[in-house]
Amino acid sequence: MKIATWNVNSLRVRIDHVIDWLKREHADVLALQETKTKDEDFPIDAFTELGYKVQFSGQKTYNGVALISRQEMTDVRTELSGLNDPQRRVLAATVDGVRIHNLYVPNGQSVDSEKYQYKLGWLEALRNQVSLELADYPNSILLGDFNIAPEDRDVHDPAAWEGKVLCSHSERDALKALLDLGFVDVFRSFDQEDASYSWWDYRAAAFRRKMGLRIDLILASGSLKDSCTASRIDVEPRRLERPSDHTPVIAEFTV
DNA sequence: ATGGTGGTCCAACCA
């Protein structure tokens, strides 16, 4: 199973990039975030014509997640229990016995903001739900835009980002609490180039200046991690005309 | 030190 995550920052604008990428990479599962697309406007046919099934949970203007899969998706969930959240940020489904959570973790804005508290509460609700579901689905993958850089090596300028949102201790602790359930950040299971990032701000020519963060992650549960054979970041879509500010992250499993 | 770009949708928000 080849699985990937990509924050597309508007599926309407990026649909040609996504379709071209699927034709090239032939992923089995692609998790999209920030589709910014209402469910009635989702471009279903563009994916079914390529032989994919689609599931989506969208809203107007903001957020929105989707799963594109060659195989059938079952037991689809779009809510975190205990969280009454109108923001469409979660899409869970089971594919070939593997439980997959596509996540658009709140950005958090800044550590002194209400949005940061929402982010921490959201991550706690996520941990609670994943912890419960692991009993039924030991083979589990969490992937998406985590809006957290796990370690300083995932940050172009750790000193400048020290304590800032996306890098703060509380966020990294919340990510560690997920990893403590047995999950592994599979990108780090393999040799990677220095300065491997998945997001670059549109501003200040950050991409050209290699000023990025690795905030798009694929976490595999303890029973799945040994079946992961590769993981990489595909930077090519970030070089295209009118790109998303994020680029795809890929992992391959023998299951 | 500040603000810079981009998407949505047309003013102001979110990132």
PDB file of C-alpha atoms (C1' of nucleotides) in Angstrom:
ATOM      1  CA  MET A   1       0.000   0.000   0.000  1.00  0.00           C
ATOM      2  CA  LYS A   2       1.382   3.346  -1.108  1.00  0.00           C
ATOM      3  CA  ILE A   3      -0.181   6.135   0.939  1.00  0.00           C
ATOM      4  CA  ALA A   4       0.328   9.881   0.771  1.00  0.00           C
ATOM      5  CA  THR A   5      -0.782  13.127   2.388  1.00  0.00           C
ATOM      6  CA  TRP A   6      -1.063  16.548   0.759  1.00  0.00           C
ATOM      7  CA  ASN A   7      -2.466  19.828   2.034  1.00  0.00           C
ATOM      8  CA  VAL A   8      -3.646  21.278  -1.294  1.00  0.00           C
ATOM      9  CA  ASN A   9      -4.865  24.689  -0.027  1.00  0.00           C
ATOM     10  CA  SER A  10      -8.035  24.667  -2.191  1.00  0.00           C
ATOM     11  CA  LEU A  11      -8.845  21.585  -4.268  1.00  0.00           C
ATOM     12  CA  ARG A  12     -10.560  23.753  -6.908  1.00  0.00           C
ATOM     13  CA  VAL A  13      -7.320  25.595  -7.638  1.00  0.00           C
ATOM     14  CA  ARG A  14      -5.103  22.500  -7.341  1.00  0.00           C
ATOM     15  CA  ILE A  15      -7.239  19.801  -9.017  1.00  0.00           C
ATOM     16  CA  ASP A  16      -4.960  19.547 -12.086  1.00  0.00           C
ATOM     17  CA  HIS A  17      -1.865  19.220  -9.860  1.00  0.00           C
ATOM     18  CA  VAL A  18      -3.554  16.455  -7.852  1.00  0.00           C
ATOM     19  CA  ILE A  19      -4.782  14.489 -10.878  1.00  0.00           C
ATOM     20  CA  ASP A  20      -1.382  14.763 -12.619  1.00  0.00           C
ATOM     21  CA  TRP A  21       0.318  13.639  -9.411  1.00  0.00           C
ATOM     22  CA  LEU A  22      -1.949  10.577  -9.044  1.00  0.00           C
ATOM     23  CA  LYS A  23      -1.290   9.608 -12.668  1.00  0.00           C
ATOM     24  CA  ARG A  24       2.444   9.782 -11.992  1.00  0.00           C
ATOM     25  CA  GLU A  25       2.673   8.246  -8.511  1.00  0.00           C
ATOM     26  CA  HIS A  26      -0.205   5.737  -8.620  1.00  0.00           C
ATOM     27  CA  ALA A  27      -0.773   6.039  -4.874  1.00  0.00           C
ATOM     28  CA  ASP A  28      -3.259   3.595  -3.370  1.00  0.00           C
ATOM     29  CA  VAL A  29      -4.489   6.169  -0.860  1.00  0.00           C
ATOM     30  CA  LEU A  30      -4.168   9.967  -0.971  1.00  0.00           C
ATOM     31  CA  ALA A  31      -5.260  12.061   2.014  1.00  0.00           C
ATOM     32  CA  LEU A  32      -6.067  15.687   1.151  1.00  0.00           C
ATOM     33  CA  GLN A  33      -6.410  18.614   3.544  1.00  0.00           C
ATOM     34  CA  GLU A  34      -7.684  22.165   3.133  1.00  0.00           C
ATOM     35  CA  THR A  35      -9.922  21.212   0.237  1.00  0.00           C
ATOM     36  CA  LYS A  36     -11.988  24.353   1.009  1.00  0.00           C
ATOM     37  CA  THR A  37     -14.798  22.632  -0.899  1.00  0.00           C
ATOM     38  CA  LYS A  38     -18.437  22.083   0.070  1.00  0.00           C
ATOM     39  CA  ASP A  39     -19.481  18.431  -0.264  1.00  0.00           C
ATOM     40  CA  GLU A  40     -21.957  19.233  -3.057  1.00  0.00           C
ATOM     41  CA  ASP A  41     -19.092  20.798  -5.062  1.00  0.00           C
ATOM     42  CA  PHE A  42     -16.555  17.975  -4.609  1.00  0.00           C
ATOM     43  CA  PRO A  43     -15.020  16.963  -7.983  1.00  0.00           C
ATOM     44  CA  ILE A  44     -15.965  13.268  -7.657  1.00  0.00           C
ATOM     45  CA  ASP A  45     -15.716  12.415 -11.355  1.00  0.00           C
ATOM     46  CA  ALA A  46     -12.124  13.637 -11.703  1.00  0.00           C
ATOM     47  CA  PHE A  47     -11.109  10.815  -9.334  1.00  0.00           C
ATOM     48  CA  THR A  48     -13.580   8.066 -10.284  1.00  0.00           C
ATOM     49  CA  GLU A  49     -12.424   8.411 -13.918  1.00  0.00           C
ATOM     50  CA  LEU A  50      -8.966   7.340 -12.696  1.00  0.00           C
ATOM     51  CA  GLY A  51     -10.414   4.329 -10.865  1.00  0.00           C
ATOM     52  CA  TYR A  52     -10.457   5.840  -7.369  1.00  0.00           C
ATOM     53  CA  LYS A  53     -13.164   5.949  -4.705  1.00  0.00           C
ATOM     54  CA  VAL A  54     -13.645   9.181  -2.772  1.00  0.00           C
ATOM     55  CA  GLN A  55     -14.779  10.181   0.706  1.00  0.00           C
ATOM     56  CA  PHE A  56     -14.901  13.797   1.816  1.00  0.00           C
ATOM     57  CA  SER A  57     -15.927  16.067   4.649  1.00  0.00           C
ATOM     58  CA  GLY A  58     -15.920  19.664   3.550  1.00  0.00           C
ATOM     59  CA  GLN A  59     -17.243  23.119   4.311  1.00  0.00           C
ATOM     60  CA  LYS A  60     -17.341  26.512   2.656  1.00  0.00           C
ATOM     61  CA  THR A  61     -14.092  28.575   2.513  1.00  0.00           C
ATOM     62  CA  TYR A  62     -12.101  26.821   5.267  1.00  0.00           C
ATOM     63  CA  ASN A  63     -10.715  23.402   6.237  1.00  0.00           C
ATOM     64  CA  GLY A  64     -12.076  20.283   4.506  1.00  0.00           C
ATOM     65  CA  VAL A  65     -10.529  16.806   4.203  1.00  0.00           C
ATOM     66  CA  ALA A  66     -10.841  14.002   1.657  1.00  0.00           C
ATOM     67  CA  LEU A  67      -9.608  10.448   1.125  1.00  0.00           C
ATOM     68  CA  ILE A  68      -8.928   9.155  -2.384  1.00  0.00           C
ATOM     69  CA  SER A  69      -8.507   5.354  -2.449  1.00  0.00           C
ATOM     70  CA  ARG A  70      -8.224   2.578  -5.026  1.00  0.00           C
ATOM     71  CA  GLN A  71      -9.888   0.136  -2.611  1.00  0.00           C
ATOM     72  CA  GLU A  72     -13.234   0.453  -0.882  1.00  0.00           C
ATOM     73  CA  MET A  73     -13.372   2.582   2.286  1.00  0.00           C
ATOM     74  CA  THR A  74     -15.550   1.418   5.162  1.00  0.00           C
ATOM     75  CA  ASP A  75     -16.512   2.577   8.668  1.00  0.00           C
ATOM     76  CA  VAL A  76     -16.112   6.237   7.664  1.00  0.00           C
ATOM     77  CA  ARG A  77     -16.052   8.775  10.513  1.00  0.00           C
ATOM     78  CA  THR A  78     -15.824  12.554  10.361  1.00  0.00           C
ATOM     79  CA  GLU A  79     -16.026  13.486  14.059  1.00  0.00           C
ATOM     80  CA  LEU A  80     -13.810  13.270  17.125  1.00  0.00           C
ATOM     81  CA  SER A  81     -15.958  11.984  19.992  1.00  0.00           C
ATOM     82  CA  GLY A  82     -16.201  14.434  22.857  1.00  0.00           C
ATOM     83  CA  LEU A  83     -15.568  17.389  20.548  1.00  0.00           C
ATOM     84  CA  ASN A  84     -18.526  19.254  19.087  1.00  0.00           C
ATOM     85  CA  ASP A  85     -16.583  20.829  16.238  1.00  0.00           C
ATOM     86  CA  PRO A  86     -18.164  22.397  13.160  1.00  0.00           C
ATOM     87  CA  GLN A  87     -14.706  22.583  11.514  1.00  0.00           C
ATOM     88  CA  ARG A  88     -14.187  19.743   9.025  1.00  0.00           C
ATOM     89  CA  ARG A  89     -10.736  18.434   9.967  1.00  0.00           C
ATOM     90  CA  VAL A  90     -11.055  14.651  10.379  1.00  0.00           C
ATOM     91  CA  LEU A  91     -11.833  11.816   7.995  1.00  0.00           C
ATOM     92  CA  ALA A  92     -11.269   8.251   9.196  1.00  0.00           C
ATOM     93  CA  ALA A  93     -11.838   5.144   7.095  1.00  0.00           C
ATOM     94  CA  THR A  94     -10.757   1.511   6.938  1.00  0.00           C
ATOM     95  CA  VAL A  95      -8.937   0.319   3.798  1.00  0.00           C
ATOM     96  CA  ASP A  96      -7.862  -3.336   3.495  1.00  0.00           C
ATOM     97  CA  GLY A  97      -8.094  -3.725   7.270  1.00  0.00           C
ATOM     98  CA  VAL A  98      -5.933  -0.653   7.931  1.00  0.00           C
ATOM     99  CA  ARG A  99      -7.546   2.162   9.914  1.00  0.00           C
ATOM    100  CA  ILE A 100      -6.579   5.498   8.359  1.00  0.00           C
ATOM    101  CA  HIS A 101      -7.097   8.891  10.026  1.00  0.00           C
ATOM    102  CA  ASN A 102      -6.720  11.844   7.664  1.00  0.00           C
ATOM    103  CA  LEU A 103      -6.097  14.895   9.866  1.00  0.00           C
ATOM    104  CA  TYR A 104      -5.987  18.640   9.413  1.00  0.00           C
ATOM    105  CA  VAL A 105      -4.734  19.671  12.839  1.00  0.00           C
ATOM    106  CA  PRO A 106      -5.631  23.276  13.788  1.00  0.00           C
ATOM    107  CA  ASN A 107      -2.858  25.773  13.035  1.00  0.00           C
ATOM    108  CA  GLY A 108      -3.075  27.485  16.424  1.00  0.00           C
ATOM    109  CA  GLN A 109      -2.176  30.981  15.146  1.00  0.00           C
ATOM    110  CA  SER A 110       0.098  31.887  18.105  1.00  0.00           C
ATOM    111  CA  VAL A 111       0.797  30.376  21.514  1.00  0.00           C
ATOM    112  CA  ASP A 112      -1.087  33.156  23.352  1.00  0.00           C
ATOM    113  CA  SER A 113      -4.240  32.868  21.238  1.00  0.00           C
ATOM    114  CA  GLU A 114      -7.569  31.102  21.785  1.00  0.00           C
ATOM    115  CA  LYS A 115      -6.870  29.127  18.608  1.00  0.00           C
ATOM    116  CA  TYR A 116      -3.811  27.609  20.301  1.00  0.00           C
ATOM    117  CA  GLN A 117      -5.961  26.345  23.180  1.00  0.00           C
ATOM    118  CA  TYR A 118      -8.414  24.930  20.605  1.00  0.00           C
ATOM    119  CA  LYS A 119      -5.461  23.166  18.950  1.00  0.00           C
ATOM    120  CA  LEU A 120      -4.325  21.548  22.214  1.00  0.00           C
ATOM    121  CA  GLY A 121      -7.879  20.469  23.105  1.00  0.00           C
ATOM    122  CA  TRP A 122      -8.349  19.089  19.609  1.00  0.00           C
ATOM    123  CA  LEU A 123      -5.143  17.042  19.898  1.00  0.00           C
ATOM    124  CA  GLU A 124      -6.272  15.655  23.255  1.00  0.00           C
ATOM    125  CA  ALA A 125      -9.617  14.581  21.759  1.00  0.00           C
ATOM    126  CA  LEU A 126      -7.735  12.984  18.874  1.00  0.00           C
ATOM    127  CA  ARG A 127      -5.515  11.022  21.245  1.00  0.00           C
ATOM    128  CA  ASN A 128      -8.535   9.782  23.196  1.00  0.00           C
ATOM    129  CA  GLN A 129     -10.295   8.586  20.054  1.00  0.00           C
ATOM    130  CA  VAL A 130      -7.222   6.947  18.510  1.00  0.00           C
ATOM    131  CA  SER A 131      -6.428   5.246  21.803  1.00  0.00           C
ATOM    132  CA  LEU A 132      -9.920   3.664  21.834  1.00  0.00           C
ATOM    133  CA  GLU A 133      -9.861   2.671  18.148  1.00  0.00           C
ATOM    134  CA  LEU A 134      -6.476   0.932  18.447  1.00  0.00           C
ATOM    135  CA  ALA A 135      -8.225  -1.903  20.303  1.00  0.00           C
ATOM    136  CA  ASP A 136     -10.328  -2.657  17.205  1.00  0.00           C
ATOM    137  CA  TYR A 137      -7.707  -1.637  14.616  1.00  0.00           C
ATOM    138  CA  PRO A 138      -4.133  -2.415  15.675  1.00  0.00           C
ATOM    139  CA  ASN A 139      -3.047  -1.623  12.096  1.00  0.00           C
ATOM    140  CA  SER A 140      -3.537   2.117  12.123  1.00  0.00           C
ATOM    141  CA  ILE A 141      -2.144   5.126  10.246  1.00  0.00           C
ATOM    142  CA  LEU A 142      -2.471   8.773  11.261  1.00  0.00           C
ATOM    143  CA  LEU A 143      -1.506  11.180   8.516  1.00  0.00           C
ATOM    144  CA  GLY A 144      -2.067  14.714   7.427  1.00  0.00           C
ATOM    145  CA  ASP A 145      -1.128  18.302   8.148  1.00  0.00           C
ATOM    146  CA  PHE A 146      -0.192  18.109  11.849  1.00  0.00           C
ATOM    147  CA  ASN A 147       0.854  21.768  12.011  1.00  0.00           C
ATOM    148  CA  ILE A 148       3.618  20.597  14.371  1.00  0.00           C
ATOM    149  CA  ALA A 149       7.317  20.296  13.542  1.00  0.00           C
ATOM    150  CA  PRO A 150       8.329  17.289  15.698  1.00  0.00           C
ATOM    151  CA  GLU A 151      11.978  18.219  16.295  1.00  0.00           C
ATOM    152  CA  ASP A 152      14.437  21.027  15.663  1.00  0.00           C
ATOM    153  CA  ARG A 153      15.859  19.167  12.646  1.00  0.00           C
ATOM    154  CA  ASP A 154      12.420  19.625  11.058  1.00  0.00           C
ATOM    155  CA  VAL A 155      12.808  23.424  11.237  1.00  0.00           C
ATOM    156  CA  HIS A 156      14.968  25.583   8.940  1.00  0.00           C
ATOM    157  CA  ASP A 157      15.865  28.012  11.746  1.00  0.00           C
ATOM    158  CA  PRO A 158      15.203  26.405  15.157  1.00  0.00           C
ATOM    159  CA  ALA A 159      16.410  29.458  17.088  1.00  0.00           C
ATOM    160  CA  ALA A 160      13.979  31.772  15.294  1.00  0.00           C
ATOM    161  CA  TRP A 161      11.109  29.288  15.783  1.00  0.00           C
ATOM    162  CA  GLU A 162      11.905  28.401  19.423  1.00  0.00           C
ATOM    163  CA  GLY A 163       8.661  28.360  21.408  1.00  0.00           C
ATOM    164  CA  LYS A 164       6.629  29.662  18.462  1.00  0.00           C
ATOM    165  CA  VAL A 165       3.424  28.055  17.254  1.00  0.00           C
ATOM    166  CA  LEU A 166       4.114  24.866  15.198  1.00  0.00           C
ATOM    167  CA  CYS A 167       7.251  24.280  17.324  1.00  0.00           C
ATOM    168  CA  SER A 168       6.209  24.942  20.928  1.00  0.00           C
ATOM    169  CA  HIS A 169       6.751  22.482  23.758  1.00  0.00           C
ATOM    170  CA  SER A 170       3.047  21.878  24.450  1.00  0.00           C
ATOM    171  CA  GLU A 171       2.394  21.015  20.803  1.00  0.00           C
ATOM    172  CA  ARG A 172       5.388  18.726  20.621  1.00  0.00           C
ATOM    173  CA  ASP A 173       4.273  17.088  23.875  1.00  0.00           C
ATOM    174  CA  ALA A 174       0.809  16.514  22.371  1.00  0.00           C
ATOM    175  CA  LEU A 175       2.471  14.836  19.375  1.00  0.00           C
ATOM    176  CA  LYS A 176       4.629  12.739  21.725  1.00  0.00           C
ATOM    177  CA  ALA A 177       1.446  11.643  23.507  1.00  0.00           C
ATOM    178  CA  LEU A 178       0.275  10.190  20.180  1.00  0.00           C
ATOM    179  CA  LEU A 179       3.643   8.525  19.598  1.00  0.00           C
ATOM    180  CA  ASP A 180       3.410   7.085  23.129  1.00  0.00           C
ATOM    181  CA  LEU A 181       0.431   5.028  21.897  1.00  0.00           C
ATOM    182  CA  GLY A 182       3.018   3.140  19.818  1.00  0.00           C
ATOM    183  CA  PHE A 183       3.023   5.248  16.656  1.00  0.00           C
ATOM    184  CA  VAL A 184       6.176   5.990  14.670  1.00  0.00           C
ATOM    185  CA  ASP A 185       6.895   8.992  12.425  1.00  0.00           C
ATOM    186  CA  VAL A 186       7.857   6.764   9.493  1.00  0.00           C
ATOM    187  CA  PHE A 187       9.757   9.479   7.577  1.00  0.00           C
ATOM    188  CA  ARG A 188      12.453   9.204  10.254  1.00  0.00           C
ATOM    189  CA  SER A 189      12.682   5.420   9.871  1.00  0.00           C
ATOM    190  CA  PHE A 190      14.757   6.009   6.725  1.00  0.00           C
ATOM    191  CA  ASP A 191      17.809   8.031   5.724  1.00  0.00           C
ATOM    192  CA  GLN A 192      16.755  11.518   4.638  1.00  0.00           C
ATOM    193  CA  GLU A 193      18.494  14.589   3.310  1.00  0.00           C
ATOM    194  CA  ASP A 194      19.149  17.446   5.714  1.00  0.00           C
ATOM    195  CA  ALA A 195      16.619  20.263   5.474  1.00  0.00           C
ATOM    196  CA  SER A 196      13.752  17.986   4.410  1.00  0.00           C
ATOM    197  CA  TYR A 197      10.573  20.034   4.704  1.00  0.00           C
ATOM    198  CA  SER A 198       6.938  19.684   3.601  1.00  0.00           C
ATOM    199  CA  TRP A 199       5.725  23.305   3.900  1.00  0.00           C
ATOM    200  CA  TRP A 200       7.162  26.685   2.938  1.00  0.00           C
ATOM    201  CA  ASP A 201       5.360  29.978   3.592  1.00  0.00           C
ATOM    202  CA  TYR A 202       4.198  31.751   0.447  1.00  0.00           C
ATOM    203  CA  ARG A 203       5.711  34.926   1.871  1.00  0.00           C
ATOM    204  CA  ALA A 204       9.282  36.162   1.741  1.00  0.00           C
ATOM    205  CA  ALA A 205      10.268  33.700  -1.028  1.00  0.00           C
ATOM    206  CA  ALA A 206      10.542  31.018   1.657  1.00  0.00           C
ATOM    207  CA  PHE A 207      10.653  28.097  -0.793  1.00  0.00           C
ATOM    208  CA  ARG A 208      13.465  29.555  -2.893  1.00  0.00           C
ATOM    209  CA  ARG A 209      15.368  30.326   0.325  1.00  0.00           C
ATOM    210  CA  LYS A 210      14.754  26.789   1.697  1.00  0.00           C
ATOM    211  CA  MET A 211      12.979  28.236   4.746  1.00  0.00           C
ATOM    212  CA  GLY A 212      10.588  25.377   5.480  1.00  0.00           C
ATOM    213  CA  LEU A 213       9.146  23.151   8.170  1.00  0.00           C
ATOM    214  CA  ARG A 214       8.285  19.447   8.169  1.00  0.00           C
ATOM    215  CA  ILE A 215       4.741  19.530   9.535  1.00  0.00           C
ATOM    216  CA  ASP A 216       3.030  16.976   7.274  1.00  0.00           C
ATOM    217  CA  LEU A 217       3.466  13.561   8.874  1.00  0.00           C
ATOM    218  CA  ILE A 218       2.637   9.890   8.443  1.00  0.00           C
ATOM    219  CA  LEU A 219       2.471   7.968  11.725  1.00  0.00           C
ATOM    220  CA  ALA A 220       2.210   4.165  11.713  1.00  0.00           C
ATOM    221  CA  SER A 221       1.030   2.097  14.673  1.00  0.00           C
ATOM    222  CA  GLY A 222       3.345  -0.327  16.430  1.00  0.00           C
ATOM    223  CA  SER A 223       1.987  -3.342  14.551  1.00  0.00           C
ATOM    224  CA  LEU A 224       2.378  -1.607  11.159  1.00  0.00           C
ATOM    225  CA  LYS A 225       5.676   0.200  11.470  1.00  0.00           C
ATOM    226  CA  ASP A 226       7.840  -2.775  10.524  1.00  0.00           C
ATOM    227  CA  SER A 227       5.910  -3.210   7.277  1.00  0.00           C
ATOM    228  CA  CYS A 228       6.831   0.330   6.165  1.00  0.00           C
ATOM    229  CA  THR A 229       9.457  -0.001   3.403  1.00  0.00           C
ATOM    230  CA  ALA A 230       9.981   3.636   2.360  1.00  0.00           C
ATOM    231  CA  SER A 231       8.993   7.218   3.087  1.00  0.00           C
ATOM    232  CA  ARG A 232       9.875  10.416   1.264  1.00  0.00           C
ATOM    233  CA  ILE A 233       8.794  13.961   0.535  1.00  0.00           C
ATOM    234  CA  ASP A 234       7.988  14.747  -3.110  1.00  0.00           C
ATOM    235  CA  VAL A 235       9.047  18.364  -3.501  1.00  0.00           C
ATOM    236  CA  GLU A 236       8.225  18.572  -7.234  1.00  0.00           C
ATOM    237  CA  PRO A 237       4.622  19.826  -6.890  1.00  0.00           C
ATOM    238  CA  ARG A 238       5.925  22.798  -4.866  1.00  0.00           C
ATOM    239  CA  ARG A 239       7.923  23.893  -7.957  1.00  0.00           C
ATOM    240  CA  LEU A 240       4.846  24.057 -10.221  1.00  0.00           C
ATOM    241  CA  GLU A 241       3.120  27.255 -11.251  1.00  0.00           C
ATOM    242  CA  ARG A 242       0.573  28.367  -8.621  1.00  0.00           C
ATOM    243  CA  PRO A 243       1.494  25.615  -6.132  1.00  0.00           C
ATOM    244  CA  SER A 244       0.075  24.710  -2.754  1.00  0.00           C
ATOM    245  CA  ASP A 245       2.306  25.898   0.083  1.00  0.00           C
ATOM    246  CA  HIS A 246       2.583  22.203   1.098  1.00  0.00           C
ATOM    247  CA  THR A 247       4.020  19.295  -0.907  1.00  0.00           C
ATOM    248  CA  PRO A 248       3.124  15.570  -0.769  1.00  0.00           C
ATOM    249  CA  VAL A 249       4.600  13.150   1.768  1.00  0.00           C
ATOM    250  CA  ILE A 250       4.576   9.452   0.847  1.00  0.00           C
ATOM    251  CA  ALA A 251       4.976   6.147   2.686  1.00  0.00           C
ATOM    252  CA  GLU A 252       4.934   2.607   1.337  1.00  0.00           C
ATOM    253  CA  PHE A 253       3.792  -0.473   3.273  1.00  0.00           C
ATOM    254  CA  THR A 254       3.903  -4.162   2.402  1.00  0.00           C
ATOM    255  CA  VAL A 255       0.334  -4.691   3.672  1.00  0.00           C
TER     256      VAL A 255
ATOM    257  C1'  DA B   1      11.821  45.616  12.972  1.00  0.00           C
ATOM    258  C1'  DT B   2       8.213  44.939   9.878  1.00  0.00           C
ATOM    259  C1'  DG B   3       5.885  42.636   6.493  1.00  0.00           C
ATOM    260  C1'  DG B   4       5.951  40.114   2.658  1.00  0.00           C
ATOM    261  C1'  DT B   5       1.762  35.843  -0.489  1.00  0.00           C
ATOM    262  C1'  DG B   6      -2.159  33.231  -1.440  1.00  0.00           C
ATOM    263  C1'  DG B   7      -7.308  31.392  -1.117  1.00  0.00           C
ATOM    264  C1'  DT B   8     -11.900  32.665  -0.492  1.00  0.00           C
ATOM    265  C1'  DC B   9     -14.833  35.854  -2.102  1.00  0.00           C
ATOM    266  C1'  DC B  10     -15.210  41.364  -2.370  1.00  0.00           C
ATOM    267  C1'  DA B  11     -14.052  42.721   3.446  1.00  0.00           C
ATOM    268  C1'  DA B  12     -11.830  40.300   6.265  1.00  0.00           C
ATOM    269  C1'  DC B  13     -10.505  35.958   7.761  1.00  0.00           C
ATOM    270  C1'  DC B  14      -7.150  32.265   7.888  1.00  0.00           C
ATOM    271  C1'  DA B  15      -2.742  30.318   7.139  1.00  0.00           C
TER     272       DA B  15
END
